[in-house]
XYZ file of N, CA and C in Angstrom:
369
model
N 51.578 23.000 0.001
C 52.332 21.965 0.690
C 51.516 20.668 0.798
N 50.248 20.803 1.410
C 49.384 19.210 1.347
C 49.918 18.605 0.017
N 48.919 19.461 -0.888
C 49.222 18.415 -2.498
C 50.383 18.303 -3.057
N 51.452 18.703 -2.198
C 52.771 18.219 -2.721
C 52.866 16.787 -2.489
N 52.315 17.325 -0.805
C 52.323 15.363 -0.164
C 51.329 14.539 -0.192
N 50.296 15.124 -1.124
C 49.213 14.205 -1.059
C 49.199 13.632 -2.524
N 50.316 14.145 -3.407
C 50.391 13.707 -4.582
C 51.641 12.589 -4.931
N 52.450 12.329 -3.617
C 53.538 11.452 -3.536
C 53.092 10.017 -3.420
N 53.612 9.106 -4.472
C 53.598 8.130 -3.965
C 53.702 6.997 -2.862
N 54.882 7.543 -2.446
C 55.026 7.121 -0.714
C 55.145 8.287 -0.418
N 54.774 8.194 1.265
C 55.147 9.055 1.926
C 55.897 8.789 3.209
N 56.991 9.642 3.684
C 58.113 9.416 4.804
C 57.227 9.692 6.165
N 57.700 9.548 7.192
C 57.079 9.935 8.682
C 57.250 11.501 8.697
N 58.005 12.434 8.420
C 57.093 13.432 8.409
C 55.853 13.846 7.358
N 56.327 12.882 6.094
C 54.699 13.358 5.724
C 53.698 13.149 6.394
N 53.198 11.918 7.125
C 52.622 11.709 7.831
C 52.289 12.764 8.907
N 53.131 12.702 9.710
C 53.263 13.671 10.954
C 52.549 15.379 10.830
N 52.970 15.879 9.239
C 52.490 16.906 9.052
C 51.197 16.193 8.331
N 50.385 15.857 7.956
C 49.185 15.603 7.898
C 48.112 15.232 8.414
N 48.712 14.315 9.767
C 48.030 14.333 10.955
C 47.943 15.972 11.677
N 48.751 16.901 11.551
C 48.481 18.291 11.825
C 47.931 18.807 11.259
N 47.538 19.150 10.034
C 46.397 19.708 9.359
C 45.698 20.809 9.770
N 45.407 21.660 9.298
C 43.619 22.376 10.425
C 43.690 23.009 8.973
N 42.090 23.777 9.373
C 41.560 24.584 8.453
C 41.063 23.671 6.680
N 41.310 24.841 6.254
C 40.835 24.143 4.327
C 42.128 23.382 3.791
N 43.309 23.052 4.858
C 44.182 21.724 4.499
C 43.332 20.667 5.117
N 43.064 20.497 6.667
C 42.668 19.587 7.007
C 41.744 18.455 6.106
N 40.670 19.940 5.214
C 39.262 19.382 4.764
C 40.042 19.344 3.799
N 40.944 19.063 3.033
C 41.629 18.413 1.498
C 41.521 17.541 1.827
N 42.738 17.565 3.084
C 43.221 16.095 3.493
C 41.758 15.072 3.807
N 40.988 15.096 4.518
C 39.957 14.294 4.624
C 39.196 14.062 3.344
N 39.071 14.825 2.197
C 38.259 14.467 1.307
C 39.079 13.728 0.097
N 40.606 14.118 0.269
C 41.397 13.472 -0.624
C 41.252 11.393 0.282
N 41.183 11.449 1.294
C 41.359 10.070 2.069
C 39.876 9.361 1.771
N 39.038 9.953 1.697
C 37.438 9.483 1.409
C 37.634 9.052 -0.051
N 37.903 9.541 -0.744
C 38.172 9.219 -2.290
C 39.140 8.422 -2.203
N 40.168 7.832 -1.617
C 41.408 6.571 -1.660
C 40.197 5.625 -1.142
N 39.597 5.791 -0.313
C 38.972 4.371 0.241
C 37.832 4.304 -0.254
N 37.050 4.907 -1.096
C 35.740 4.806 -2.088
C 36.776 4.296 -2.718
N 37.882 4.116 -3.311
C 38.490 3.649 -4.561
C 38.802 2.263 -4.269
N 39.408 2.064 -3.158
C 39.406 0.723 -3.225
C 38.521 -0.079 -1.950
N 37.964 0.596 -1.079
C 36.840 -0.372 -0.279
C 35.393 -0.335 -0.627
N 35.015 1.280 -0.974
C 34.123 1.517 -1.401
C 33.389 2.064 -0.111
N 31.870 2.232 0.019
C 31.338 2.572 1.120
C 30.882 1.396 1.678
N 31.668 0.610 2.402
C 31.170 -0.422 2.916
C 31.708 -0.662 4.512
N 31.185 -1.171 5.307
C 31.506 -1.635 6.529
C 32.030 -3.142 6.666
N 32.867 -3.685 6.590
C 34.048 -5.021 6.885
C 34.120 -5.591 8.331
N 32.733 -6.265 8.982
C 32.731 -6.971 9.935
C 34.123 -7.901 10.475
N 34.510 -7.983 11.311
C 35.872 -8.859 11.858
C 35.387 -9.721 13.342
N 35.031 -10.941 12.722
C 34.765 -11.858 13.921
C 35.963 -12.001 15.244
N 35.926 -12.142 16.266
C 36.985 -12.273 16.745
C 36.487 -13.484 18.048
N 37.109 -14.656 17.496
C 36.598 -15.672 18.283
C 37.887 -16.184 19.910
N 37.846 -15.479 20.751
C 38.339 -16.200 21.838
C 37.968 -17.545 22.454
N 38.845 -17.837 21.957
C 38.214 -19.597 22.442
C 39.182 -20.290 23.826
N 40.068 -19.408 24.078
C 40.222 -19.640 25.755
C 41.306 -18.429 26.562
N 41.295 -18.200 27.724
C 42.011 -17.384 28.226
C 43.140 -18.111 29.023
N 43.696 -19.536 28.769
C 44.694 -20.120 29.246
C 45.911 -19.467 29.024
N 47.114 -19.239 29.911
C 48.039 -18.447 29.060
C 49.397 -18.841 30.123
N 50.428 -19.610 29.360
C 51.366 -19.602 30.131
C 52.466 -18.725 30.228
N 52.641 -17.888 29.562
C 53.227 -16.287 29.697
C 52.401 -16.140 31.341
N 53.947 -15.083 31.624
C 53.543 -14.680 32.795
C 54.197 -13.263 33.250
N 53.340 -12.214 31.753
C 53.520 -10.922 31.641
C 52.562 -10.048 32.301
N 53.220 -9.350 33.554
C 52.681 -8.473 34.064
C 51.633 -7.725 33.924
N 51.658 -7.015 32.814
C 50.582 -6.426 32.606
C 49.215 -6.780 32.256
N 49.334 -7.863 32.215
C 48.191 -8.812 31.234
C 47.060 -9.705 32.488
N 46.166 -9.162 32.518
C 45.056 -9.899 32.752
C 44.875 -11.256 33.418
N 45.556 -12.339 32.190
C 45.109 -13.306 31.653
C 46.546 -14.220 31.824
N 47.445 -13.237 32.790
C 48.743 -14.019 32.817
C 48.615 -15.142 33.885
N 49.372 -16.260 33.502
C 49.693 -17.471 34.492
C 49.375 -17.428 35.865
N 50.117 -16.470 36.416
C 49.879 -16.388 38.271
C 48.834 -15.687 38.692
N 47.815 -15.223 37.520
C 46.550 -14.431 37.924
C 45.459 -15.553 38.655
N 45.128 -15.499 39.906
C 44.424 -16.990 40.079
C 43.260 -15.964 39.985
N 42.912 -14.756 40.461
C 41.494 -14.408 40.408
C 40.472 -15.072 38.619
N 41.023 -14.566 37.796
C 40.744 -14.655 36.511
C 39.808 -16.055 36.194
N 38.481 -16.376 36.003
C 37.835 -17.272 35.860
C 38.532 -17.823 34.450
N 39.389 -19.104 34.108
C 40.005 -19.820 32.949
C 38.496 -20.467 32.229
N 39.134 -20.421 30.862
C 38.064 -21.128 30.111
C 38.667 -21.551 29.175
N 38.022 -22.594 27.752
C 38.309 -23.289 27.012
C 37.469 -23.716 26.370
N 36.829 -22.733 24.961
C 36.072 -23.486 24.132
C 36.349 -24.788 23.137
N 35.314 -25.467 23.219
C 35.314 -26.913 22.457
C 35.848 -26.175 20.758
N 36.049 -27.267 20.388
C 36.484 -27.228 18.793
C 35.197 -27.148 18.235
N 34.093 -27.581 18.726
C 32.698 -27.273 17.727
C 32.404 -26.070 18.211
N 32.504 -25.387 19.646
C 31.990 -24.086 19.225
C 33.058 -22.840 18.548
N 33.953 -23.247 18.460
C 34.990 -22.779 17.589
C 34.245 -22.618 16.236
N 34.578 -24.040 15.698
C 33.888 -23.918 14.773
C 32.351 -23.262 14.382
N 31.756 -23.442 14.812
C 30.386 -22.959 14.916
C 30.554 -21.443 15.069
N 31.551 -20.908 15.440
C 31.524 -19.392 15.372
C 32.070 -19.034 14.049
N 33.167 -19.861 13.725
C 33.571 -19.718 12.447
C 32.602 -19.726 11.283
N 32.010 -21.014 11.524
C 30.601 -20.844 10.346
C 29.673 -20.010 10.404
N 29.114 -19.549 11.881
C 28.302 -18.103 11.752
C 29.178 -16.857 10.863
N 30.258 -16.826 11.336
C 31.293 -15.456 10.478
C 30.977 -15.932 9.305
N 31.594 -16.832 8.604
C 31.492 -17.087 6.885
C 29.979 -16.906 6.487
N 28.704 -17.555 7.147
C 27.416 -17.254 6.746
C 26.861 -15.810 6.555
N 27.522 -15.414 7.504
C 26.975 -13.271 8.049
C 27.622 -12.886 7.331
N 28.955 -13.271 6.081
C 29.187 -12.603 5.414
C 30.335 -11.561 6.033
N 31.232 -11.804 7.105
C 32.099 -11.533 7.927
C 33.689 -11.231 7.240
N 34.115 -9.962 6.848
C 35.190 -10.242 5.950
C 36.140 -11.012 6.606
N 36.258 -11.386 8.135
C 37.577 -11.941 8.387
C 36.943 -12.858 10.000
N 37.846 -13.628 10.244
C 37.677 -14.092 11.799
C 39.599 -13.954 12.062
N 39.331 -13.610 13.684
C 40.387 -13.724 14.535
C 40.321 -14.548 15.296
N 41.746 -15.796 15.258
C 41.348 -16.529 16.690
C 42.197 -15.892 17.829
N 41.552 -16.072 18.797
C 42.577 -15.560 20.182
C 42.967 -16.195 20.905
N 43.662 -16.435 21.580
C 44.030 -17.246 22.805
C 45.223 -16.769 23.867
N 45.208 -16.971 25.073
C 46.074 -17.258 25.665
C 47.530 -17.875 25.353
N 48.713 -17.408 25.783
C 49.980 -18.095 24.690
C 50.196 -19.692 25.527
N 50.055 -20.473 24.941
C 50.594 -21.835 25.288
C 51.664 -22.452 24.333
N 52.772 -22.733 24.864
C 53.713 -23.311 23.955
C 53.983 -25.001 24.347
N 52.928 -25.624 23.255
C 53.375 -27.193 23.132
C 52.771 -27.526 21.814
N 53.092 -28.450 21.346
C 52.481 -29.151 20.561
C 51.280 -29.586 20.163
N 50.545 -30.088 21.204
C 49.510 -30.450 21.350
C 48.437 -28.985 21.177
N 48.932 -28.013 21.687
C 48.175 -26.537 21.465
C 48.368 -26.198 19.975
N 49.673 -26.321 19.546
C 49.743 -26.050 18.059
C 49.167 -27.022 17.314
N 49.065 -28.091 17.484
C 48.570 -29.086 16.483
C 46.719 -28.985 16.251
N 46.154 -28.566 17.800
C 44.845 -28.326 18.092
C 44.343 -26.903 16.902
N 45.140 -26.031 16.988
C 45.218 -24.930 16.411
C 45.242 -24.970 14.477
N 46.476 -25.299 14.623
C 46.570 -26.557 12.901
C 45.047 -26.946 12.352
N 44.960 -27.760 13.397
C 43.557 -28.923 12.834
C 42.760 -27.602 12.951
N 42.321 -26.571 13.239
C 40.673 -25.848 13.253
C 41.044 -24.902 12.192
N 42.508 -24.416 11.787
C 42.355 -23.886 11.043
C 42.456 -24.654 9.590
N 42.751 -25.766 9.518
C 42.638 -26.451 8.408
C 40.726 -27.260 8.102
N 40.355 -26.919 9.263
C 38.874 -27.550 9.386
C 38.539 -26.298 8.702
N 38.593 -24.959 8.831
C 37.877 -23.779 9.388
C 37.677 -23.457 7.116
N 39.023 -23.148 6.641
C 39.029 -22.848 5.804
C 39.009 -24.201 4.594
């Protein structure tokens, strides 16, 4: 049964589902068949992911969240566009496969346009 489904091109949610169940000398297929997909195309390598928060402003004002609007405890912040940048250029120097920017949700213009310009600086 594995190498029925481990030989399919796609696979549906129960393939999945039954392969996340696994045990025994399926399990260890399944893990050594998945080591060989990602030696194939990542190889043995580790893929650093910068993740630059550059402020926790947020005018959402979703409950669950931290970082929402009516939270007054929450110390607010707002990094400059150079240390933005400057994190960005450490990621590209270290050889960083990717950066994330984060932020707080603000909806205006002036936030999108700020956003625009660093990523058109950045890349």
């Amino acid at each position: 049964m594995i190498k029925d489904i481990l030989n399919k091109s796609q696979l549906t949610k129960d393939d999945i589902v039954n392969l996340l169940k696994t045990q025994g000398d399926d399990r260890q297929e399944f893990f050594e068949y998945s080591a060989k997909i990602k030696e194939e195309y990542v190889q043995n390598k580790v893929y650093l992911r910068g993740l630059i928060e550059f402020s926790n402003i947020c005018g959402k004002n979703c409950y669950y969240c931290g970082i929402r609007r009516s939270n007054t405890k929450v110390k607010r912040y707002k990094l400059s566009d150079d240390d933005i940048l400057n994190a960005a250029y450490y990621a590209h120097k270290n050889n960083y496969g990717s950066i994330v920017m984060q932020s707080g949700e603000l909806e205006s213009k002036k936030f999108t346009s700020r956003v625009t310009s660093l990523l058109k600086r950045i890349s």
